[in-house]
Each structure stands twice: as C-alpha cells, then as structure tokens.
C-alpha cells in the first residue's frame, strides 16, 4: 500500500497492526514495523529554488504555498524564508500567499499578485519547474 503523509497517524497505526506493508510518500512520525517512508529534504529544495531566483537578480520574490497542515508545505515555506534571510532580504508577509492545488486557488492567487505591485519572481515550491 502506498499513501501520502497527509493521512492521519492513527490510521497508519491501525493499518500497521495488521502487518500490511505501507510506503508513505513524505514524513511519517512514529515507530512502526511495516511502515516505511520515502521523502526529500523539502527545506533544502525550497532554499535552493529561492537561491536560484536570487542568483538571477530577483529580490522581490513572492511565495505560493499549499495548506500548512502538511509537513511538506511547512518545510518548503521555512526553506524560502531561510534563504531570503540568509541573503539579507526582507520577507514580506504580503508576498506569502496561501493556496491549495486547485485551479480556482491558482486564479485567486494570481488575482492577489496582480492587484498590487508585481514581484519580480514567484516561487511555487516545485524545483523541477526551473530545471532546464
């Protein structure tokens, strides 16, 4: 069974008792016999993506993230903030936009961005989008 990390830990514990092997994509907290995880360093990935933008001259960078109920979203937001601060750049909370993975949310985020002064770059939290 393959599941994503946004599944309730109680459910994972219950499944683990039945000796059903589970692979969690993302973080999994706790000690389990049959639960394994595959994860990436989301903090570092977001830090690197932000650094990529800064290295190309961007200073006014907006950040679009999904629900902070997910560890991946928290880690990526912290990576963005960490990189901005390590480069001596201000983190403007008005440039940090809450969203989710729907088209409607993307449209709303775009409207929020164009309502004011446009940033020079937008970090959407997906490193693969910038790789040549």
CSV table of C-alpha atoms in Angstrom, one decimal:
chain,number,residue,atom,x,y,z
A,1,UNK,CA,0.0,0.0,0.0
A,2,UNK,CA,1.3,3.5,-0.9
A,3,UNK,CA,-0.1,6.5,0.9
A,4,UNK,CA,0.7,10.2,1.2
A,5,UNK,CA,1.8,11.7,4.5
A,6,UNK,CA,-1.5,13.7,5.0
A,7,UNK,CA,-3.1,10.5,6.2
A,8,UNK,CA,-4.0,10.6,9.9
A,9,UNK,CA,-1.3,8.9,12.1
A,10,UNK,CA,-4.0,7.0,13.9
A,11,UNK,CA,-5.0,5.3,10.6
A,12,UNK,CA,-1.4,4.4,9.9
A,13,UNK,CA,-1.0,2.9,13.4
A,14,UNK,CA,-4.1,0.8,12.8
A,15,UNK,CA,-3.0,-0.5,9.5
A,16,UNK,CA,0.4,-1.3,10.9
A,17,UNK,CA,-1.2,-3.7,13.4
A,18,UNK,CA,-2.4,-5.8,10.5
A,19,UNK,CA,1.1,-6.3,9.2
A,20,UNK,CA,0.3,-4.6,5.9
A,21,UNK,CA,3.4,-3.1,4.4
A,22,UNK,CA,3.0,0.6,3.8
A,23,UNK,CA,5.2,3.1,2.0
A,24,UNK,CA,4.4,6.7,2.9
A,25,UNK,CA,5.4,9.4,0.5
A,26,UNK,CA,6.6,12.1,2.8
A,27,UNK,CA,7.4,12.3,6.5
A,28,UNK,CA,6.0,9.7,8.9
A,29,UNK,CA,6.3,10.2,12.6
A,30,UNK,CA,6.5,7.3,15.0
A,31,UNK,CA,7.9,3.8,15.2
A,32,UNK,CA,6.2,1.2,13.0
A,33,UNK,CA,7.0,-2.4,12.0
A,34,UNK,CA,5.6,-2.2,8.5
A,35,UNK,CA,5.6,1.5,7.6
A,36,UNK,CA,8.4,2.9,5.6
A,37,UNK,CA,8.8,6.4,4.1
A,38,UNK,CA,10.3,8.0,1.0
A,39,UNK,CA,11.0,11.7,1.5
A,40,UNK,CA,13.1,14.5,0.2
A,41,UNK,CA,14.7,17.5,2.0
A,42,UNK,CA,11.9,19.9,1.3
A,43,UNK,CA,13.5,22.7,3.3
A,44,UNK,CA,16.7,22.5,1.2
A,45,UNK,CA,14.8,22.1,-2.1
A,46,UNK,CA,12.9,25.3,-1.4
A,47,UNK,CA,16.0,27.1,-0.2
A,48,UNK,CA,17.8,26.0,-3.4
A,49,UNK,CA,14.9,27.2,-5.7
A,50,UNK,CA,14.8,30.5,-3.9
A,51,UNK,CA,18.6,30.9,-4.2
A,52,UNK,CA,18.3,30.1,-7.9
A,53,UNK,CA,16.0,33.1,-8.3
A,54,UNK,CA,18.2,35.4,-6.1
A,55,UNK,CA,21.3,34.4,-8.1
A,56,UNK,CA,19.5,35.7,-11.2
A,57,UNK,CA,18.9,39.1,-9.7
A,58,UNK,CA,15.5,38.7,-8.1
A,59,UNK,CA,14.9,40.4,-4.8
A,60,UNK,CA,11.2,40.9,-4.6
A,61,UNK,CA,10.0,37.2,-4.6
A,62,UNK,CA,6.5,36.1,-3.8
A,63,UNK,CA,5.9,32.6,-2.4
A,64,UNK,CA,2.8,30.5,-3.1
A,65,UNK,CA,2.3,27.5,-0.8
A,66,UNK,CA,-0.4,25.0,-0.1
A,67,UNK,CA,-2.0,24.1,3.2
A,68,UNK,CA,0.2,24.4,6.2
A,69,UNK,CA,-1.4,21.3,7.6
A,70,UNK,CA,1.2,19.4,5.6
A,71,UNK,CA,4.8,19.0,6.7
A,72,UNK,CA,6.0,19.4,3.1
A,73,UNK,CA,4.3,22.9,2.9
A,74,UNK,CA,5.8,24.0,6.3
A,75,UNK,CA,9.3,22.7,5.3
A,76,UNK,CA,9.2,24.5,1.9
A,77,UNK,CA,7.9,27.7,3.4
A,78,UNK,CA,10.7,27.6,6.0
A,79,UNK,CA,13.3,27.0,3.3
A,80,UNK,CA,12.0,30.0,1.4
A,81,UNK,CA,12.2,32.2,4.5
A,82,UNK,CA,15.6,30.8,5.5
A,83,UNK,CA,17.1,31.6,2.1
A,84,UNK,CA,15.7,35.1,2.0
A,85,UNK,CA,17.1,35.9,5.4
A,86,UNK,CA,20.5,34.3,4.7
A,87,UNK,CA,20.8,36.6,1.7
A,88,UNK,CA,19.8,39.6,3.8
A,89,UNK,CA,16.5,40.1,2.1
A,90,UNK,CA,13.3,41.1,3.8
A,91,UNK,CA,10.4,38.5,4.0
A,92,UNK,CA,7.3,40.4,3.1
A,93,UNK,CA,4.3,38.6,4.5
A,94,UNK,CA,2.1,40.1,1.8
A,95,UNK,CA,4.1,38.2,-0.7
A,96,UNK,CA,3.4,34.8,1.0
A,97,UNK,CA,0.2,33.5,-0.5
A,98,UNK,CA,-1.8,30.7,1.0
A,99,UNK,CA,-3.3,28.4,-1.7
A,100,UNK,CA,-4.0,24.8,-2.5
A,101,UNK,CA,-3.7,22.6,-5.5
A,102,UNK,CA,-6.8,23.6,-7.4
A,103,UNK,CA,-7.3,25.8,-10.4
A,104,UNK,CA,-9.6,28.1,-8.5
A,105,UNK,CA,-7.0,28.7,-5.9
A,106,UNK,CA,-4.3,29.4,-8.5
A,107,UNK,CA,-6.6,32.0,-10.1
A,108,UNK,CA,-7.2,33.6,-6.7
A,109,UNK,CA,-3.5,33.7,-6.0
A,110,UNK,CA,-2.9,35.3,-9.4
A,111,UNK,CA,-5.5,38.0,-8.8
A,112,UNK,CA,-3.9,38.7,-5.4
A,113,UNK,CA,-0.5,39.1,-7.1
A,114,UNK,CA,-1.6,41.4,-9.9
A,115,UNK,CA,-3.8,43.6,-7.5
A,116,UNK,CA,-0.6,45.3,-6.2
A,117,UNK,CA,2.9,45.8,-7.3
A,118,UNK,CA,4.1,42.7,-9.1
A,119,UNK,CA,7.0,40.8,-7.7
A,120,UNK,CA,9.9,40.1,-10.0
A,121,UNK,CA,9.6,36.3,-9.3
A,122,UNK,CA,7.2,33.7,-7.9
A,123,UNK,CA,8.4,30.6,-6.1
A,124,UNK,CA,5.7,28.0,-6.3
A,125,UNK,CA,7.6,25.4,-4.4
A,126,UNK,CA,8.4,23.0,-7.2
A,127,UNK,CA,12.1,22.8,-8.1
A,128,UNK,CA,11.6,20.7,-11.2
A,129,UNK,CA,9.8,23.6,-12.9
A,130,UNK,CA,13.0,25.6,-13.2
A,131,UNK,CA,15.4,22.8,-14.2
A,132,UNK,CA,16.4,23.1,-17.9
